[in-house]
mmCIF file of C-alpha atoms in Angstrom:
data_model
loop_
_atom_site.group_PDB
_atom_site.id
_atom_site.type_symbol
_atom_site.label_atom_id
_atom_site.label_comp_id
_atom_site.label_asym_id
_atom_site.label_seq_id
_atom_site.Cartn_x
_atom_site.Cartn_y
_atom_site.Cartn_z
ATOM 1 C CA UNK A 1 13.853 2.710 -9.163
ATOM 2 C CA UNK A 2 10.366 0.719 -7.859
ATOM 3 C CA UNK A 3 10.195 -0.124 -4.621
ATOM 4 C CA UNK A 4 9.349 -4.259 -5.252
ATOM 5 C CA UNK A 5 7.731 -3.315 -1.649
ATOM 6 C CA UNK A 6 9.441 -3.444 1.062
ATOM 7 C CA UNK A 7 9.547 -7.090 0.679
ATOM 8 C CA UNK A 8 12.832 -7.405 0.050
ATOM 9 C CA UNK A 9 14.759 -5.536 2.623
ATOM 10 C CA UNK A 10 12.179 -6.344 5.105
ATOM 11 C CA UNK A 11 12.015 -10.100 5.245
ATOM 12 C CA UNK A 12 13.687 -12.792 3.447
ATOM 13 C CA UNK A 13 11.938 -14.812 0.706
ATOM 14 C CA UNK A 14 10.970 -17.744 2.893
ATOM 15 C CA UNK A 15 9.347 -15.045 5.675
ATOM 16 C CA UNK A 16 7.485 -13.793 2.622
ATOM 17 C CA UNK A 17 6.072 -17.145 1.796
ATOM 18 C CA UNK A 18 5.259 -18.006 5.035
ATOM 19 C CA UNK A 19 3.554 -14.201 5.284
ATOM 20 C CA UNK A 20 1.613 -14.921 2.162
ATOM 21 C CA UNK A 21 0.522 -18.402 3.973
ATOM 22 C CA UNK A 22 -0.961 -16.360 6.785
ATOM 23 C CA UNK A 23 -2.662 -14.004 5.128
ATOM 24 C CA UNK A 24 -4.568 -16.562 2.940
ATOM 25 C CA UNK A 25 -5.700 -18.001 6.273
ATOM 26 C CA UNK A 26 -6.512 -15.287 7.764
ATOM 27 C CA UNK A 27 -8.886 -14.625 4.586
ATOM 28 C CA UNK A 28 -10.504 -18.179 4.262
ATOM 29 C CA UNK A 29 -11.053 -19.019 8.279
ATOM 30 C CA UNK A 30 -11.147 -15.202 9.699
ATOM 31 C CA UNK A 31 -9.473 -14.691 12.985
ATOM 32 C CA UNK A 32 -9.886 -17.862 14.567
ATOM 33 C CA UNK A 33 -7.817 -19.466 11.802
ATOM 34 C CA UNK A 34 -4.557 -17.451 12.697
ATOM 35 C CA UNK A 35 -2.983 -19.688 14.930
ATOM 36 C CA UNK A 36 1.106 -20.128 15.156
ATOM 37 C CA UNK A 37 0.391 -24.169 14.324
ATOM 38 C CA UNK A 38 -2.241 -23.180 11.808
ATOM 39 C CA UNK A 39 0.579 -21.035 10.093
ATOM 40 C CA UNK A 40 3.388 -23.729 10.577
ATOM 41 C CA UNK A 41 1.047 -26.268 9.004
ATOM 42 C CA UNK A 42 -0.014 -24.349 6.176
ATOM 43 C CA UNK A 43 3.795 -22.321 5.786
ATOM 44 C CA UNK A 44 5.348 -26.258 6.115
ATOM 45 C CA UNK A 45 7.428 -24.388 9.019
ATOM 46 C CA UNK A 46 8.380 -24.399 12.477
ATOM 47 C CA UNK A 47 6.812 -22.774 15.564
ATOM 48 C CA UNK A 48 10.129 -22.131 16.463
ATOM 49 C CA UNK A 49 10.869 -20.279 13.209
ATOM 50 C CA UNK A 50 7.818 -17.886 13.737
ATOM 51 C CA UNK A 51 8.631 -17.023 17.022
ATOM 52 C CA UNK A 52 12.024 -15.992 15.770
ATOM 53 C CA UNK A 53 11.143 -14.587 12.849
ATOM 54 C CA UNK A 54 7.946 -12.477 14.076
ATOM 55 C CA UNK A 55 7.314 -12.684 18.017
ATOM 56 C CA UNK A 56 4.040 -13.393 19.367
ATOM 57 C CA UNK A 57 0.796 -12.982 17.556
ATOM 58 C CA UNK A 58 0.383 -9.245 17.466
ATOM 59 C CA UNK A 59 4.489 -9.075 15.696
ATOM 60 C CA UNK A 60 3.122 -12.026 13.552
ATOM 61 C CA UNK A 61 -0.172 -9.580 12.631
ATOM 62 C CA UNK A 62 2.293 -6.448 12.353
ATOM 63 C CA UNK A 63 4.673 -8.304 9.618
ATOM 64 C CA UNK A 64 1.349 -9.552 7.627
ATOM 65 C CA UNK A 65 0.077 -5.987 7.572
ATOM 66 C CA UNK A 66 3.624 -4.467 6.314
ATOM 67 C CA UNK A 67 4.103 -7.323 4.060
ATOM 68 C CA UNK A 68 0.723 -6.711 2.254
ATOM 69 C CA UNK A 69 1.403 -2.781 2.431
ATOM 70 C CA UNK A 70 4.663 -3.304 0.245
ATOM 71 C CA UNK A 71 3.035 -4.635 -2.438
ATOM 72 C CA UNK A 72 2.169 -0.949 -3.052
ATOM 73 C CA UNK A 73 5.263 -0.111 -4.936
ATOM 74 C CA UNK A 74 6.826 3.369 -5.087
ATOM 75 C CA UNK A 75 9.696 5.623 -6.372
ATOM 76 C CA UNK A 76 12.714 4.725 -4.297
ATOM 77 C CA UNK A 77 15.608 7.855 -4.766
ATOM 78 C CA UNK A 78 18.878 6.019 -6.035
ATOM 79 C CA UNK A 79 20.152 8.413 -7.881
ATOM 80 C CA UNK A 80 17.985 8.681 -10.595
ATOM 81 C CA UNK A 81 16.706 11.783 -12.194
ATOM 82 C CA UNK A 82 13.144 12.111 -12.244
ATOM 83 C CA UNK A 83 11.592 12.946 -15.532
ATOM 84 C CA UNK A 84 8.382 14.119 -16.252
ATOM 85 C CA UNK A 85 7.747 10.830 -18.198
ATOM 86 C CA UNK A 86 9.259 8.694 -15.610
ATOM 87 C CA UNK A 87 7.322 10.647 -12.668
ATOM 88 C CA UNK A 88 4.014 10.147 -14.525
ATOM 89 C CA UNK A 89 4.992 6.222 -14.493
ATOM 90 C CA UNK A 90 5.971 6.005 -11.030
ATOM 91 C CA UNK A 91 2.415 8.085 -9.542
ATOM 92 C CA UNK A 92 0.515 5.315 -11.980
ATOM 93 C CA UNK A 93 1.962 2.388 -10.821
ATOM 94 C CA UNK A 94 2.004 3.526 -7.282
ATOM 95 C CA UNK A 95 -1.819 4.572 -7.585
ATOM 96 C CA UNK A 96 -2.651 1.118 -9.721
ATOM 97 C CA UNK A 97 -0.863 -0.818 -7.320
ATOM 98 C CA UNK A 98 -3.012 0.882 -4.268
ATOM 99 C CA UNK A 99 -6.300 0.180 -5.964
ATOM 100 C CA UNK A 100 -5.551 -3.292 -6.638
ATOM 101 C CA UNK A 101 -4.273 -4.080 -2.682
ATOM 102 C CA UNK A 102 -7.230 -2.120 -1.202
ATOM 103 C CA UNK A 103 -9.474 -3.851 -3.700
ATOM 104 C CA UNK A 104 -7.821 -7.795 -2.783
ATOM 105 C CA UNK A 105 -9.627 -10.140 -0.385
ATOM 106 C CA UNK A 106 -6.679 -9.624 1.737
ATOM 107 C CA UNK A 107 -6.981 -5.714 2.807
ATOM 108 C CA UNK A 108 -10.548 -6.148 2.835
ATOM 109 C CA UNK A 109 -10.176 -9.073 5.217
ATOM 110 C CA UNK A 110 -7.587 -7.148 7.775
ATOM 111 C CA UNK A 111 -10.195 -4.283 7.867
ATOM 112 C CA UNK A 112 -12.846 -5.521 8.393
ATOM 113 C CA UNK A 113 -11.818 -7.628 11.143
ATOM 114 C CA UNK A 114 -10.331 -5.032 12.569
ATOM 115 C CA UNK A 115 -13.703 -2.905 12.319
ATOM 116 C CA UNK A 116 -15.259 -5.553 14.052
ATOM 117 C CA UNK A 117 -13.071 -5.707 16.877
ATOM 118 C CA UNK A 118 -12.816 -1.197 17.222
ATOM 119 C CA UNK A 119 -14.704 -1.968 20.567
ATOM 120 C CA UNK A 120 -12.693 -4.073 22.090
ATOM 121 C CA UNK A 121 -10.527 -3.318 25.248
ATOM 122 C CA UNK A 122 -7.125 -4.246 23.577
ATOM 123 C CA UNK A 123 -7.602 -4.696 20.048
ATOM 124 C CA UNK A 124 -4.330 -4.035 18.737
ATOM 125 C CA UNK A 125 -5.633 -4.450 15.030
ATOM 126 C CA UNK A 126 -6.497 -1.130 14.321
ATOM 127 C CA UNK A 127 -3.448 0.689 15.490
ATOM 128 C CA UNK A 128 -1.022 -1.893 13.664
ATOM 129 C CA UNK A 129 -3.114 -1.252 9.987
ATOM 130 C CA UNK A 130 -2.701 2.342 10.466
ATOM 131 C CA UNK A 131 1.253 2.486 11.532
ATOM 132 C CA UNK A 132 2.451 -0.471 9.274
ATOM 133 C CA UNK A 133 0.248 -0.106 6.096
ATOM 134 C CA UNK A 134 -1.448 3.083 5.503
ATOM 135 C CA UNK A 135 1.753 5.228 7.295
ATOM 136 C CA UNK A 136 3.961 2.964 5.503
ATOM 137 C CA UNK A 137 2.168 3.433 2.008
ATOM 138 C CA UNK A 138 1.791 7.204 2.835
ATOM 139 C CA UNK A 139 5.437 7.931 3.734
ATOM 140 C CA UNK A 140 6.546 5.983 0.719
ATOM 141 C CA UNK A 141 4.469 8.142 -1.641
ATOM 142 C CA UNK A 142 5.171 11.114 -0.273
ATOM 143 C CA UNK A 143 9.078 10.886 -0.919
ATOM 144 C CA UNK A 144 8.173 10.511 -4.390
ATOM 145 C CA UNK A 145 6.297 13.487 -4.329
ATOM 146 C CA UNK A 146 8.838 15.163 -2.804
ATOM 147 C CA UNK A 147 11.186 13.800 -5.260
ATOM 148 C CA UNK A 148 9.150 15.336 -8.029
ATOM 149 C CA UNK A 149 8.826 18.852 -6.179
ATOM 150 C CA UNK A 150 12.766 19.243 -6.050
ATOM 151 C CA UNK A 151 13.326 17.951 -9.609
ATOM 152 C CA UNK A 152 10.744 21.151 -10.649
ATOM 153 C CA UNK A 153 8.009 18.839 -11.794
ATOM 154 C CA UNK A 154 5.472 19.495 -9.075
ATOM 155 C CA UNK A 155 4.702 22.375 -6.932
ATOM 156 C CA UNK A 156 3.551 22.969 -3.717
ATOM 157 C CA UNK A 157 2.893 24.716 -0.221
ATOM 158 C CA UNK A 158 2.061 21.266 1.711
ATOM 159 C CA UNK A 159 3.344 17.807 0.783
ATOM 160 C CA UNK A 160 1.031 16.015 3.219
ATOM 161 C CA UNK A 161 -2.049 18.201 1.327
ATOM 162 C CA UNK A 162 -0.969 17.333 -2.057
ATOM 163 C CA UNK A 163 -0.336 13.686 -0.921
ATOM 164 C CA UNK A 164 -3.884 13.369 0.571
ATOM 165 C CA UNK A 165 -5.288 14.719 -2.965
ATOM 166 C CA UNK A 166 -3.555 12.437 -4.590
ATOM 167 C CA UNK A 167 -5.103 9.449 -2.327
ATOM 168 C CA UNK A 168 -8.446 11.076 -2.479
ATOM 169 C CA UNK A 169 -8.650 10.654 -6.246
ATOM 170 C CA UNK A 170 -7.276 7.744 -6.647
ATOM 171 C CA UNK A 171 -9.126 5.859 -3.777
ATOM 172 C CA UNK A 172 -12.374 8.142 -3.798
ATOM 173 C CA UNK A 173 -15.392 5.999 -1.504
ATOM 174 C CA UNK A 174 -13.851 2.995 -3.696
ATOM 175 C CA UNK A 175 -12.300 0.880 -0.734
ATOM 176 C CA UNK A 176 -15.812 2.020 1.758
ATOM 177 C CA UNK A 177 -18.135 0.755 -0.863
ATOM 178 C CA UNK A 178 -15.981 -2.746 -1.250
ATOM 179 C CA UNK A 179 -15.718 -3.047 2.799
ATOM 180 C CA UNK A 180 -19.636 -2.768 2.160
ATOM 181 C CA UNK A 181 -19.645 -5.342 -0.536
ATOM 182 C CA UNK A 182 -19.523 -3.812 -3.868
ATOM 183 C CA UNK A 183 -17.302 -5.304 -6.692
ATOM 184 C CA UNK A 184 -13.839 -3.202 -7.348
ATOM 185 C CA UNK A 185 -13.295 -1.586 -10.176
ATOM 186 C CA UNK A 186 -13.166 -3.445 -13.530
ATOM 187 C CA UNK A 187 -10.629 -1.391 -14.967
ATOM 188 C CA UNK A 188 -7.899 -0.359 -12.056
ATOM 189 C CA UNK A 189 -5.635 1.174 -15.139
ATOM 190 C CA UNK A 190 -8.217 3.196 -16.309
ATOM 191 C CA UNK A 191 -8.876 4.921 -12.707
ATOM 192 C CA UNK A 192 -4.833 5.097 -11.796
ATOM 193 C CA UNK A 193 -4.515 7.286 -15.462
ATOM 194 C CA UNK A 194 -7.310 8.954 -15.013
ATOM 195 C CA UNK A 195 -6.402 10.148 -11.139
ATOM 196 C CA UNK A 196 -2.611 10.533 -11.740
ATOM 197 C CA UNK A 197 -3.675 12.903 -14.539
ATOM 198 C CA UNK A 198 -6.072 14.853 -12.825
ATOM 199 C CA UNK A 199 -3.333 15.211 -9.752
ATOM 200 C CA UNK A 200 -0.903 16.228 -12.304
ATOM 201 C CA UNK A 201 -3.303 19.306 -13.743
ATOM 202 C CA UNK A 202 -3.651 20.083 -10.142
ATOM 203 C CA UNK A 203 0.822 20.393 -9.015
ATOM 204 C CA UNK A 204 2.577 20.084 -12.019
ATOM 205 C CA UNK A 205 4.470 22.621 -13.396
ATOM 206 C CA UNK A 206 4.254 24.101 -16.926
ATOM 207 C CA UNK A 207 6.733 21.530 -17.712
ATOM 208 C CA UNK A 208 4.638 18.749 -16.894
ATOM 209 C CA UNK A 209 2.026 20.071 -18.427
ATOM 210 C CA UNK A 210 3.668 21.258 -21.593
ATOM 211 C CA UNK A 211 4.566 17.565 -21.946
ATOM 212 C CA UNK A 212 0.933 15.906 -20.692
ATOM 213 C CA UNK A 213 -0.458 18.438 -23.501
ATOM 214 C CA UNK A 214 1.964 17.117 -26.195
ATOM 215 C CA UNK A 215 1.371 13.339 -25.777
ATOM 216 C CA UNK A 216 -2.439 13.414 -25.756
#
């Protein structure tokens, strides 16, 4: 099964809405822009409701942060039996999906801003992108590479090592050179194949590779 991110079991459809309302101000008007009555007006919701739903400011920033982060969908285990077809789909979907968040306005928004406030006694920014995105995204991926270790399609000594490779070809200085301004990538399918593959050369097992040989 695909995680539809977190989304679902995290917040209700109306606290994704309103999420999705925040983040789009966040990317047109910057920092100033996220205000509780900016959000209300722009979510057609109470100040009230955020407060309840999110806390102050820094819960509201933390629930933006793990809302976008879910849209990085993974292998969730519910009892089905990884295949070496069906772990090939989940690792290109998950890496697709990664390139396309990292490569949106809206990641490149958060981190910025929160390079631009690293300085700052405080800053809270930082800290929350790392623990509820990139930690979220990471621990998500890794259970379905740990998933496709004990179903004897991948092997190795170190899951966080083989995760890390897995990020570092999919990602490569991609997101750095879009935080500097450069255009994504044209072709986000073509890089998730081509990285999953290479990944797969790297841990699979002859099984994997028996099959990866037979299909091209």
């Amino acid at each position: 099964m695909l995680s539809e991110a977190g989304q679902s079991s995290e917040f209700s459809p109306r606290q994704n809405a309103v999420l999705e309302q925040a983040l789009r101000l966040l990317v047109d008007g910057g920092e100033k822009a996220l205000t509780t009555s900016g959000v209300a007006r722009a979510a057609n919701c109470s100040k009230e409701s955020l407060y309840k739903w999110f806390g102050d400011r820094d819960g509201l920033l933390s629930a933006m942060i793990a809302y976008q982060a879910s849209k990085v969908r993974t292998f969730e285990r519910n009892g089905e039996r990884l295949t070496a077809a069906s772990l090939h789909d989940h690792l290109v979907i998950f890496a697709r999906d990664l390139l396309e968040v990292l490569a949106g306005d809206v990641s490149l928004a958060l981190n910025r801003l929160a390079i631009g406030q690293s300085n700052r006694d405080g800053s809270k920014l930082g800290k929350l992108l790392l623990e509820r995105g990139r930690r979220q995204i990471d621990r998500r991926a890794m259970a379905l590479i740990d998933a496709g270790k004990r179903a004897g399609l991948l092997r190795f000594m170190n899951a966080d090592e083989a995760y890390h490779t897995l990020y570092g070809l999919i990602v490569s200085d991609l997101h750095v050179r879009m935080l500097l301004g450069e255009p994504g990538l044209k072709d986000t399918s073509r890089q998730a194949e081509k990285a999953v593959s290479a990944f797969l050369r790297l841990y699979g097992t002859e099984k994997v590779l028996a099959e990866a040989t037979a299909t091209v």
